[in-house]
Amino acid sequence: MEEVLISAIEHWSYCERQCALIHVEGTFEENVFTIRGAIAHERVHSGEITVEHGVRVVRGLPIWSDRLGIHGVADVVELRPEGPYPVEHKVGPTGRHAALQLCAQALCLEEMFGQAVPRGALYSHGTRRRVEVVFDAALRAETEAAIAAIRAMIEEGRLPPAPNDRRCRHCAQRDVCLPAATGEPARLRALQRELFTLPPDEG
Amino acid sequence: MRELLNTLFVQTEGAYLSLDQDTVRVEIDGTVKLRAPLLNLGAIVVFGRVMLTPALIARCAVDGRSVVWMSSTGRFQGRLEGPVRGNVLLRRAQHLAALDETRTARIARQIVAAKIQNSRQLLLRVGRDSEAEDRNRLAMAAAELADILARLRAATELNVIRGLEGEAARAYFGVFGRMVRVDREELAPDGRTRRPPRDRTNALLSFLYALLRGDCQGALEGVGLDPQVGFLHSLRPGRPALALDLMEELRPSVDRLALALINRRQIRREHFDLLPGGAVYLNEAGRKVVIVAYQERKAEEVEHRALKEKVAWGLVAHVQARLLARYLRGDLAEYPPYLAR
């Protein structure tokens, strides 16, 4: 079974092509947003174990699920008495895409610790707030479906088409993706016709 | 598009380049002449007897910054290549396309069509400001290129495409001298000569093409394509066939720069060395003029029609390498070559 990186889930949820460029094509371009994320994670992924309010907190914990064939690193896991509680740090939005990634972490932690992981949190660097996420049946099913879809894409070496919409504006993979070319076949066809047509003579 | 990084050119014999923190330090005769932050450098190009420390070379390899060695006469000698980058799926797609006669011919035809369009545009552009006889001859060559383009449109065999490319190059270089306006007797070429160039204009073109070739090869490697596996150019050990392919669309832009340098008298007869027997090369002073002009040209923005975006001319090779990668990976119906306009 092809291993899937947990971080691929958020990429896939945001844009299937972005996910394929990173995880099928093996490209990774950086821009100001990815660098901000990397800097934020440098602090989180220090690997240290601390005790906060009587709870052991592990930063940068390697996690995996043999059942799902996924692995990655969790930003923060609080080892609470009732079970592990993952906290994912986000520089960008803490919406559905991030929730899927967090849920995948929960599935790993359940397998690793043999304990139920019903909840976790997304921490936003922008607002400095935590948003709690409940891992209900629907989110779990969606997460497992995403993992299966990513695996299929990697195994086939498939590259979905560019959406060429507002998502592309701040995407770091834009220069590799070339949405203005790959996402506009009609315009490219017109350009192709012009290649063999003479411009109105300037001579 | 990504930022156009600077290229550090060093052509002083005996210069010593070393790594100093995150900068490159250039010493000449024991004196530090320059400290350049590596962050701003996309490539280092050295001519002749210039030394680089192992630490600097290793750092450039790791960062993916290219180091290009040129002979003191400006002939390409070699490039530093770091770990194999990029995507094995892309390289395999490239190799499969190269084995497929239909796809090879299609890519080659796209490249040749753009080269003809771009060459023809230069002939007409220069012709507009030329005297009647030159204008007529340039227009006749442009008409010949138009005829070749029409035949190319229906060509599906690689050999036919290559033949048409040769025909177009002969028509174009047959009148190239008519675009030279100053000291025509001394500067103007009689067709294209190389290995070695036998007149001043050809010496200038050869040098500019060597700079362009280094950039094209770097662009291909940066994108993860194999610079040796070409489509228009056949495979030969040691030949960067795909870099030569990529150059074709960009040669007319460089030709235009060469003509501007000559016609504006920025490059003059004292910038060349004439060797016994007839070979002609740019000398150090001449190369300096050309390098500065080439760098300025690279920073100029052009409209890239396939991207619908303005990009620095110096990035066009990168863009084309990426478009080719997208075509090879099945994202585009045809490889869109660069049309200067």
Coordinates of C-alpha atoms in Angstrom, one line a residue:
Chain A
M1 CA 0.0 0.0 0.0
E2 CA 1.3 3.4 -1.0
E3 CA 2.0 5.5 2.1
V4 CA 0.2 8.8 2.3
L5 CA 1.5 11.8 4.2
I6 CA -1.0 13.3 6.6
S7 CA -0.2 16.8 5.3
A8 CA -1.4 15.8 1.8
I9 CA -4.9 15.6 3.1
E10 CA -5.2 19.4 3.6
H11 CA -3.5 20.0 0.2
W12 CA -6.0 17.6 -1.4
S13 CA -9.0 19.2 0.3
Y14 CA -7.9 22.7 -0.8
C15 CA -7.0 21.7 -4.4
E16 CA -6.6 18.2 -5.8
R17 CA -4.0 19.5 -8.3
Q18 CA -2.0 21.3 -5.7
C19 CA -1.8 18.0 -3.8
A20 CA -0.8 16.1 -6.9
L21 CA 1.9 18.7 -7.8
I22 CA 3.4 18.2 -4.3
H23 CA 2.9 14.5 -3.8
V24 CA 2.8 13.1 -7.3
E25 CA 5.2 15.4 -9.1
G26 CA 7.4 16.0 -6.1
T27 CA 7.6 19.7 -6.6
F28 CA 7.4 22.1 -3.7
E29 CA 7.7 25.8 -4.2
E30 CA 7.8 28.3 -1.4
N31 CA 6.1 31.6 -1.1
V32 CA 5.5 34.0 1.8
F33 CA 2.6 31.9 3.1
T34 CA 4.5 28.6 3.1
I35 CA 7.6 30.2 4.7
R36 CA 5.4 31.8 7.4
G37 CA 4.0 28.3 8.1
A38 CA 7.5 26.8 8.2
I39 CA 8.6 29.3 10.7
A40 CA 5.6 28.8 12.9
H41 CA 6.1 25.0 12.7
E42 CA 9.8 25.3 13.5
R43 CA 8.8 26.4 17.0
V44 CA 6.1 23.8 17.3
H45 CA 8.3 20.9 16.0
S46 CA 10.9 21.3 18.7
G47 CA 10.3 17.7 19.8
E48 CA 10.2 18.7 23.5
I49 CA 7.9 17.2 26.1
T50 CA 6.6 19.6 28.7
V51 CA 4.1 19.5 31.5
E52 CA 1.4 22.2 31.3
H53 CA -1.4 22.4 33.9
G54 CA -0.5 18.9 35.0
V55 CA -0.8 17.4 31.5
R56 CA 2.1 16.1 29.5
V57 CA 2.4 18.0 26.1
V58 CA 4.5 16.5 23.2
R59 CA 5.5 18.7 20.4
G60 CA 6.4 17.3 17.0
L61 CA 5.3 13.8 17.7
P62 CA 5.7 11.3 14.9
I63 CA 2.4 9.6 14.3
W64 CA 1.1 6.9 12.0
S65 CA -1.7 4.4 11.2
D66 CA -0.9 1.0 9.8
R67 CA -4.5 0.4 9.1
L68 CA -4.9 3.6 6.9
G69 CA -1.3 3.6 5.6
I70 CA -0.7 7.2 6.7
H71 CA 2.0 8.9 8.7
G72 CA 3.2 12.3 9.6
V73 CA 4.1 14.6 12.5
A74 CA 1.6 16.1 14.9
D75 CA 2.3 19.7 16.0
V76 CA 1.1 19.3 19.6
V77 CA -0.5 16.3 21.4
E78 CA -1.8 16.8 24.9
L79 CA -1.7 13.5 26.8
R80 CA -4.8 14.1 28.9
P81 CA -6.0 11.4 31.3
E82 CA -9.1 10.7 29.2
G83 CA -6.9 10.2 26.0
P84 CA -4.6 12.1 23.6
Y85 CA -5.8 15.5 22.3
P86 CA -4.2 16.7 19.1
V87 CA -3.7 20.5 18.5
E88 CA -2.7 21.5 15.0
H89 CA -1.1 24.9 14.5
K90 CA -2.3 26.9 11.5
V91 CA -1.0 30.1 10.0
G92 CA -3.8 30.1 7.5
P93 CA -7.5 29.2 7.7
T94 CA -8.8 26.7 10.3
G95 CA -11.7 25.4 8.3
R96 CA -12.8 22.1 6.8
H97 CA -9.4 21.4 5.1
A98 CA -7.6 21.6 8.4
A99 CA -10.2 19.7 10.2
L100 CA -9.7 16.7 7.9
Q101 CA -6.0 16.8 8.5
L102 CA -6.6 16.9 12.3
C103 CA -9.1 14.0 12.1
A104 CA -6.4 11.9 10.4
Q105 CA -4.1 12.7 13.3
A106 CA -6.8 11.5 15.7
L107 CA -7.2 8.2 13.7
C108 CA -3.5 7.7 14.1
L109 CA -3.5 8.5 17.8
E110 CA -6.4 6.1 18.4
E111 CA -4.4 3.3 16.8
M112 CA -1.1 4.2 18.5
F113 CA -2.5 4.7 22.1
G114 CA -5.5 2.3 21.9
Q115 CA -7.7 5.0 23.3
A116 CA -10.6 6.9 21.8
V117 CA -9.8 10.4 20.5
P118 CA -13.1 12.2 20.2
R119 CA -11.9 15.8 20.0
G120 CA -9.0 17.9 19.1
A121 CA -8.3 21.6 18.3
L122 CA -7.0 23.9 15.6
Y123 CA -4.9 26.7 16.9
S124 CA -4.8 29.8 14.7
H125 CA -1.6 31.9 14.8
G126 CA -3.6 34.8 13.4
T127 CA -6.3 35.0 16.1
R128 CA -4.3 33.1 18.8
R129 CA -7.4 31.1 19.5
R130 CA -8.2 27.4 19.6
V131 CA -11.2 26.1 17.7
E132 CA -12.3 22.7 19.0
V133 CA -13.1 20.0 16.4
V134 CA -15.3 17.0 17.2
F135 CA -14.4 13.9 15.2
D136 CA -17.9 12.6 14.4
A137 CA -18.7 9.8 12.1
A138 CA -19.2 12.1 9.1
L139 CA -15.8 13.7 9.5
R140 CA -14.1 10.3 10.0
A141 CA -15.7 8.9 6.8
E142 CA -14.7 12.0 4.8
T143 CA -11.1 11.7 6.1
E144 CA -10.9 8.1 5.1
A145 CA -12.4 8.8 1.7
A146 CA -9.8 11.6 1.2
I147 CA -6.9 9.3 2.1
A148 CA -8.2 6.6 -0.4
A149 CA -8.6 9.2 -3.1
I150 CA -5.1 10.6 -2.6
R151 CA -3.6 7.1 -2.6
A152 CA -5.3 6.3 -5.9
M153 CA -4.0 9.5 -7.4
I154 CA -0.4 8.8 -6.3
E155 CA -0.6 5.2 -7.5
E156 CA -1.8 6.3 -10.9
G157 CA 0.6 9.2 -11.1
R158 CA -2.5 11.2 -12.0
L159 CA -2.5 15.0 -12.3
P160 CA -6.0 16.6 -12.0
P161 CA -6.7 19.7 -14.1
A162 CA -5.9 23.2 -12.8
P163 CA -9.0 24.9 -11.3
N164 CA -7.8 28.3 -12.5
D165 CA -9.9 30.1 -10.0
R166 CA -9.4 32.4 -7.0
R167 CA -7.7 29.6 -5.1
C168 CA -4.7 30.0 -7.5
R169 CA -4.0 33.5 -6.5
H170 CA -2.0 32.8 -3.4
C171 CA -0.9 29.3 -4.2
A172 CA 2.8 28.7 -3.9
Q173 CA 2.7 26.0 -6.6
R174 CA 1.3 28.5 -9.2
D175 CA 4.5 28.8 -11.2
V176 CA 4.7 25.0 -11.6
C177 CA 1.0 24.5 -12.1
L178 CA 0.7 27.3 -14.7
P179 CA -3.1 27.6 -14.3
A180 CA -3.3 30.3 -17.0
A181 CA -2.0 27.9 -19.5
T182 CA -3.2 24.5 -18.3
G183 CA -6.5 25.8 -17.1
E184 CA -7.5 27.6 -20.4
P185 CA -7.3 25.1 -23.2
A186 CA -9.5 27.2 -25.5
R187 CA -7.1 30.2 -25.3
L188 CA -4.1 27.9 -25.9
R189 CA -5.9 26.4 -29.0
A190 CA -6.3 30.0 -30.4
L191 CA -2.6 30.6 -29.8
Q192 CA -1.8 27.4 -31.5
R193 CA -3.7 28.5 -34.6
E194 CA -1.8 31.8 -34.6
L195 CA 1.5 30.0 -34.5
F196 CA 1.0 29.0 -38.2
T197 CA -0.7 32.2 -39.2
L198 CA 1.2 35.3 -40.4
P199 CA 0.4 38.5 -38.5
P200 CA -0.9 41.3 -40.7
D201 CA 2.3 42.3 -42.6
E202 CA 4.3 44.9 -40.8
G203 CA 6.7 45.1 -43.8
Chain B
M1 CA 6.4 34.4 -12.0
R2 CA 9.3 33.8 -9.8
E3 CA 11.9 36.5 -9.2
L4 CA 14.7 36.8 -11.7
L5 CA 17.9 36.3 -9.7
N6 CA 21.2 37.9 -10.6
T7 CA 24.0 36.1 -12.3
L8 CA 27.5 36.8 -11.1
F9 CA 30.0 36.9 -14.0
V10 CA 33.7 36.7 -13.2
Q11 CA 36.1 37.0 -16.1
T12 CA 39.3 38.3 -14.4
E13 CA 42.1 35.8 -14.7
G14 CA 43.2 34.6 -11.3
A15 CA 40.1 35.7 -9.5
Y16 CA 39.4 33.7 -6.3
L17 CA 35.9 33.1 -5.2
S18 CA 35.1 31.7 -1.7
L19 CA 32.2 31.2 0.6
D20 CA 31.9 33.7 3.4
Q21 CA 28.9 33.0 5.6
D22 CA 26.0 33.4 3.1
T23 CA 27.9 35.5 0.7
V24 CA 30.4 34.9 -2.1
R25 CA 33.6 36.8 -1.7
V26 CA 35.6 37.7 -4.9
E27 CA 39.3 38.4 -4.4
I28 CA 41.6 39.6 -7.1
D29 CA 45.3 39.8 -6.3
G30 CA 44.6 39.3 -2.6
T31 CA 42.2 42.2 -2.5
V32 CA 38.5 41.6 -1.8
K33 CA 36.7 43.2 -4.8
L34 CA 33.1 42.1 -4.1
R35 CA 30.9 40.4 -1.6
A36 CA 27.6 39.3 -3.0
P37 CA 24.8 37.7 -1.0
L38 CA 24.1 34.2 -2.3
L39 CA 20.4 34.8 -1.7
N40 CA 20.3 37.1 -4.7
L41 CA 22.3 34.9 -7.0
G42 CA 20.7 32.5 -9.4
A43 CA 24.0 31.5 -11.0
I44 CA 27.7 32.1 -11.1
V45 CA 29.5 32.2 -14.5
V46 CA 33.2 32.2 -14.6
F47 CA 35.5 32.6 -17.6
G48 CA 39.0 31.1 -17.9
R49 CA 41.3 30.8 -15.0
V50 CA 39.0 31.6 -12.0
M51 CA 39.1 29.6 -8.8
L52 CA 36.2 28.6 -6.6
T53 CA 36.6 27.0 -3.2
P54 CA 35.2 23.5 -2.7
A55 CA 33.0 25.0 0.1
L56 CA 31.4 27.5 -2.4
I57 CA 30.9 24.8 -5.0
A58 CA 29.3 22.5 -2.5
R59 CA 27.0 25.2 -1.3
C60 CA 25.9 26.1 -4.8
A61 CA 25.2 22.4 -5.6
V62 CA 23.0 22.0 -2.5
D63 CA 21.1 25.2 -3.2
G64 CA 20.6 24.3 -6.8
R65 CA 22.4 27.4 -7.9
S66 CA 24.2 26.8 -11.2
V67 CA 27.9 27.4 -11.7
V68 CA 28.9 27.6 -15.3
W69 CA 32.5 27.4 -16.5
M70 CA 33.4 29.1 -19.8
S71 CA 36.7 29.1 -21.6
S72 CA 38.5 32.5 -21.7
T73 CA 37.1 32.9 -25.2
G74 CA 33.6 32.3 -23.9
R75 CA 33.0 28.7 -25.0
F76 CA 30.8 26.7 -22.7
Q77 CA 32.8 24.1 -20.8
G78 CA 30.6 22.7 -18.0
R79 CA 28.0 23.2 -15.4
L80 CA 27.8 22.2 -11.8
E81 CA 24.8 20.0 -11.1
G82 CA 23.5 19.2 -7.6
P83 CA 21.6 16.1 -6.6
V84 CA 19.1 14.8 -9.2
R85 CA 16.1 16.9 -8.6
G86 CA 12.5 16.8 -9.8
N87 CA 10.3 14.2 -10.9
V88 CA 11.1 10.8 -12.3
L89 CA 7.6 10.6 -13.8
L90 CA 8.4 13.8 -15.8
R91 CA 11.8 12.4 -17.0
R92 CA 10.1 9.1 -18.0
A93 CA 7.5 11.0 -19.9
Q94 CA 10.2 12.9 -21.6
H95 CA 12.0 9.7 -22.6
L96 CA 8.8 8.1 -23.8
A97 CA 8.0 11.2 -25.9
A98 CA 11.5 11.1 -27.4
L99 CA 10.8 7.4 -28.5
D100 CA 7.5 8.3 -30.0
E101 CA 8.1 9.7 -33.6
T102 CA 4.7 11.4 -33.7
R103 CA 5.2 13.3 -30.5
T104 CA 8.8 14.1 -31.2
A105 CA 7.9 15.6 -34.6
R106 CA 5.0 17.6 -33.0
I107 CA 7.3 19.2 -30.4
A108 CA 10.0 19.9 -33.0
R109 CA 7.4 21.5 -35.4
Q110 CA 6.2 23.8 -32.6
I111 CA 9.7 24.9 -31.9
V112 CA 10.7 25.5 -35.5
A113 CA 7.4 27.4 -36.2
A114 CA 8.1 29.8 -33.3
K115 CA 11.7 30.2 -34.4
I116 CA 10.6 31.1 -38.0
Q117 CA 7.9 33.5 -36.7
N118 CA 10.4 35.2 -34.4
S119 CA 13.1 35.4 -37.0
R120 CA 10.6 36.7 -39.6
Q121 CA 9.4 39.4 -37.2
L122 CA 13.0 40.6 -36.7
L123 CA 13.6 40.8 -40.4
L124 CA 10.5 42.9 -40.9
R125 CA 11.1 45.1 -37.8
V126 CA 14.7 46.0 -38.9
G127 CA 13.6 46.3 -42.5
R128 CA 11.1 49.0 -41.7
D129 CA 13.9 51.4 -40.8
S130 CA 16.3 50.2 -43.6
E131 CA 17.2 51.7 -46.9
A132 CA 15.2 50.6 -50.0
E133 CA 17.5 47.8 -51.2
D134 CA 18.1 46.3 -47.8
R135 CA 14.4 46.6 -47.0
N136 CA 13.6 44.7 -50.2
R137 CA 16.1 41.9 -49.5
L138 CA 14.9 41.6 -45.9
A139 CA 11.3 41.5 -47.1
M140 CA 12.1 38.8 -49.6
A141 CA 13.7 36.7 -47.0
A142 CA 10.7 37.2 -44.7
A143 CA 8.5 36.1 -47.6
E144 CA 10.6 33.0 -48.0
L145 CA 10.2 32.3 -44.2
A146 CA 6.5 32.7 -44.6
D147 CA 6.5 30.1 -47.4
I148 CA 8.6 27.7 -45.3
L149 CA 6.1 28.2 -42.4
A150 CA 3.2 27.3 -44.7
R151 CA 5.0 24.0 -45.7
L152 CA 6.0 23.4 -42.1
R153 CA 2.3 23.4 -41.1
A154 CA 1.6 20.2 -43.0
A155 CA 4.9 18.5 -42.1
T156 CA 4.6 15.5 -39.9
E157 CA 8.0 13.9 -40.4
L158 CA 10.9 14.9 -38.2
N159 CA 13.4 14.8 -41.1
V160 CA 11.2 17.1 -43.2
I161 CA 10.8 19.5 -40.2
R162 CA 14.6 19.5 -39.7
G163 CA 15.1 20.2 -43.4
L164 CA 12.7 23.2 -43.3
E165 CA 14.5 24.5 -40.2
G166 CA 17.8 24.4 -42.1
E167 CA 16.2 26.1 -45.1
A168 CA 14.8 28.9 -42.9
A169 CA 18.2 29.4 -41.2
R170 CA 19.9 29.7 -44.6
A171 CA 17.4 32.3 -45.8
Y172 CA 17.7 34.2 -42.5
F173 CA 21.4 34.3 -42.3
G174 CA 21.7 34.9 -46.0
V175 CA 20.4 38.4 -45.3
F176 CA 21.6 38.9 -41.7
G177 CA 24.4 41.2 -42.8
R178 CA 21.8 43.6 -44.3
M179 CA 20.6 44.2 -40.7
V180 CA 24.1 45.5 -39.8
R181 CA 24.1 49.2 -40.4
V182 CA 27.6 50.3 -39.3
D183 CA 31.0 49.3 -40.8
R184 CA 29.2 46.6 -42.8
E185 CA 32.3 45.6 -44.7
E186 CA 34.2 44.8 -41.5
L187 CA 31.4 43.6 -39.3
A188 CA 28.8 41.9 -41.4
P189 CA 28.8 38.2 -41.8
D190 CA 28.6 36.1 -44.9
G191 CA 26.2 33.6 -43.5
R192 CA 26.5 31.9 -40.1
T193 CA 30.0 30.6 -39.2
R194 CA 30.9 28.8 -36.0
R195 CA 33.7 26.6 -34.7
P196 CA 35.2 29.1 -35.0
P197 CA 33.3 32.2 -35.9
R198 CA 35.0 33.9 -38.8
D199 CA 33.8 37.4 -38.6
R200 CA 32.9 39.9 -35.8
T201 CA 29.2 39.5 -35.9
N202 CA 29.4 35.8 -35.8
A203 CA 31.8 36.0 -32.9
L204 CA 29.3 38.2 -31.0
L205 CA 26.4 35.8 -31.8
S206 CA 28.5 32.8 -30.7
F207 CA 29.2 34.4 -27.4
L208 CA 25.6 35.4 -26.8
Y209 CA 24.4 31.9 -27.7
A210 CA 26.8 30.4 -25.2
L211 CA 25.3 32.6 -22.5
L212 CA 21.8 31.7 -23.6
R213 CA 22.7 28.0 -23.7
G214 CA 23.9 28.1 -20.1
D215 CA 20.6 29.7 -19.1
C216 CA 18.5 27.2 -21.0
Q217 CA 20.3 24.2 -19.6
G218 CA 19.9 25.7 -16.1
A219 CA 16.2 26.2 -16.7
L220 CA 15.6 22.6 -17.8
E221 CA 17.5 21.2 -14.9
G222 CA 15.7 23.4 -12.5
V223 CA 12.4 22.0 -13.8
G224 CA 13.7 18.5 -13.6
L225 CA 13.9 17.8 -17.4
D226 CA 16.9 15.9 -18.9
P227 CA 18.7 18.5 -20.9
Q228 CA 20.3 15.9 -23.1
V229 CA 17.1 14.3 -24.4
G230 CA 15.9 16.6 -27.2
F231 CA 13.3 16.5 -29.9
L232 CA 14.4 18.8 -32.7
H233 CA 18.1 18.0 -32.0
S234 CA 19.1 14.4 -32.2
L235 CA 20.7 12.6 -29.4
R236 CA 24.5 12.7 -29.3
P237 CA 26.7 11.8 -26.3
G238 CA 27.6 15.1 -24.5
R239 CA 25.1 17.2 -26.5
P240 CA 22.5 19.1 -24.5
A241 CA 19.9 18.5 -27.2
L242 CA 16.9 19.7 -25.3
A243 CA 18.8 22.9 -24.2
L244 CA 19.6 23.5 -27.9
D245 CA 15.9 22.9 -28.7
L246 CA 14.8 25.4 -26.1
M247 CA 17.3 28.0 -27.4
E248 CA 15.8 28.0 -30.9
E249 CA 12.7 30.0 -29.9
L250 CA 14.9 32.6 -28.1
R251 CA 17.7 33.0 -30.7
P252 CA 16.0 35.8 -32.6
S253 CA 15.7 37.8 -29.3
V254 CA 19.4 37.4 -28.8
D255 CA 20.1 38.2 -32.5
R256 CA 18.2 41.4 -32.0
L257 CA 20.4 42.3 -29.0
A258 CA 23.5 41.6 -31.1
L259 CA 22.3 43.9 -33.8
A260 CA 21.5 46.6 -31.3
L261 CA 25.0 46.4 -29.8
I262 CA 26.6 46.8 -33.3
N263 CA 24.3 49.4 -34.7
R264 CA 24.4 51.5 -31.6
R265 CA 28.2 51.2 -31.8
Q266 CA 28.4 49.8 -28.3
I267 CA 30.4 46.9 -29.7
R268 CA 33.2 48.1 -32.0
R269 CA 36.2 46.6 -33.8
E270 CA 38.5 47.0 -30.9
H271 CA 36.3 44.6 -28.9
F272 CA 37.5 41.7 -31.0
D273 CA 40.7 39.6 -31.4
L274 CA 41.5 38.4 -34.9
L275 CA 43.6 35.3 -34.8
P276 CA 45.9 34.2 -37.6
G277 CA 44.0 32.1 -40.1
G278 CA 40.7 33.9 -39.7
A279 CA 39.1 33.0 -36.4
V280 CA 37.5 35.9 -34.5
Y281 CA 36.7 36.2 -30.8
L282 CA 35.4 38.8 -28.5
N283 CA 38.1 40.0 -26.1
E284 CA 37.7 40.7 -22.4
A285 CA 36.5 44.3 -22.9
G286 CA 34.0 43.1 -25.5
R287 CA 32.7 40.4 -23.4
K288 CA 32.1 42.9 -20.6
V289 CA 30.0 45.1 -22.8
V290 CA 28.0 42.0 -24.0
I291 CA 27.5 40.6 -20.5
V292 CA 26.1 43.9 -19.1
A293 CA 23.8 44.3 -22.1
Y294 CA 22.6 40.6 -21.8
Q295 CA 21.9 41.1 -18.1
E296 CA 19.9 44.2 -18.9
R297 CA 18.0 42.4 -21.6
K298 CA 17.1 39.6 -19.1
A299 CA 15.5 42.1 -16.8
E300 CA 13.3 43.6 -19.5
E301 CA 9.7 42.5 -19.2
V302 CA 7.9 40.9 -22.1
E303 CA 4.3 39.8 -22.6
H304 CA 4.2 36.0 -22.4
R305 CA 1.1 35.1 -24.4
A306 CA 0.7 31.5 -23.2
L307 CA 0.6 32.7 -19.6
K308 CA -1.2 35.9 -20.2
E309 CA 1.3 37.6 -18.0
K310 CA 4.3 39.9 -18.1
V311 CA 7.6 38.1 -17.3
A312 CA 11.2 39.2 -17.4
W313 CA 12.8 38.0 -20.6
G314 CA 15.4 36.2 -18.6
L315 CA 12.7 34.0 -17.2
V316 CA 11.2 33.0 -20.5
A317 CA 13.5 29.9 -20.7
H318 CA 12.2 28.8 -17.3
V319 CA 8.6 29.4 -18.3
Q320 CA 9.1 27.4 -21.5
A321 CA 10.8 24.5 -19.6
R322 CA 7.8 24.4 -17.3
L323 CA 5.3 24.6 -20.2
L324 CA 7.2 21.7 -21.9
A325 CA 7.0 19.7 -18.6
R326 CA 3.3 20.4 -18.4
Y327 CA 2.9 19.2 -22.0
L328 CA 4.9 16.1 -21.4
R329 CA 2.9 15.3 -18.3
G330 CA -0.3 15.5 -20.4
D331 CA -1.6 18.9 -19.1
L332 CA -1.5 20.6 -22.5
A333 CA -2.7 19.5 -26.0
E334 CA 0.4 21.0 -27.6
Y335 CA 3.7 22.5 -26.4
P336 CA 3.2 26.3 -26.6
P337 CA 6.5 27.8 -27.8
Y338 CA 7.5 31.4 -27.1
L339 CA 6.2 33.9 -29.7
A340 CA 8.0 37.2 -29.3
R341 CA 5.6 40.1 -30.0

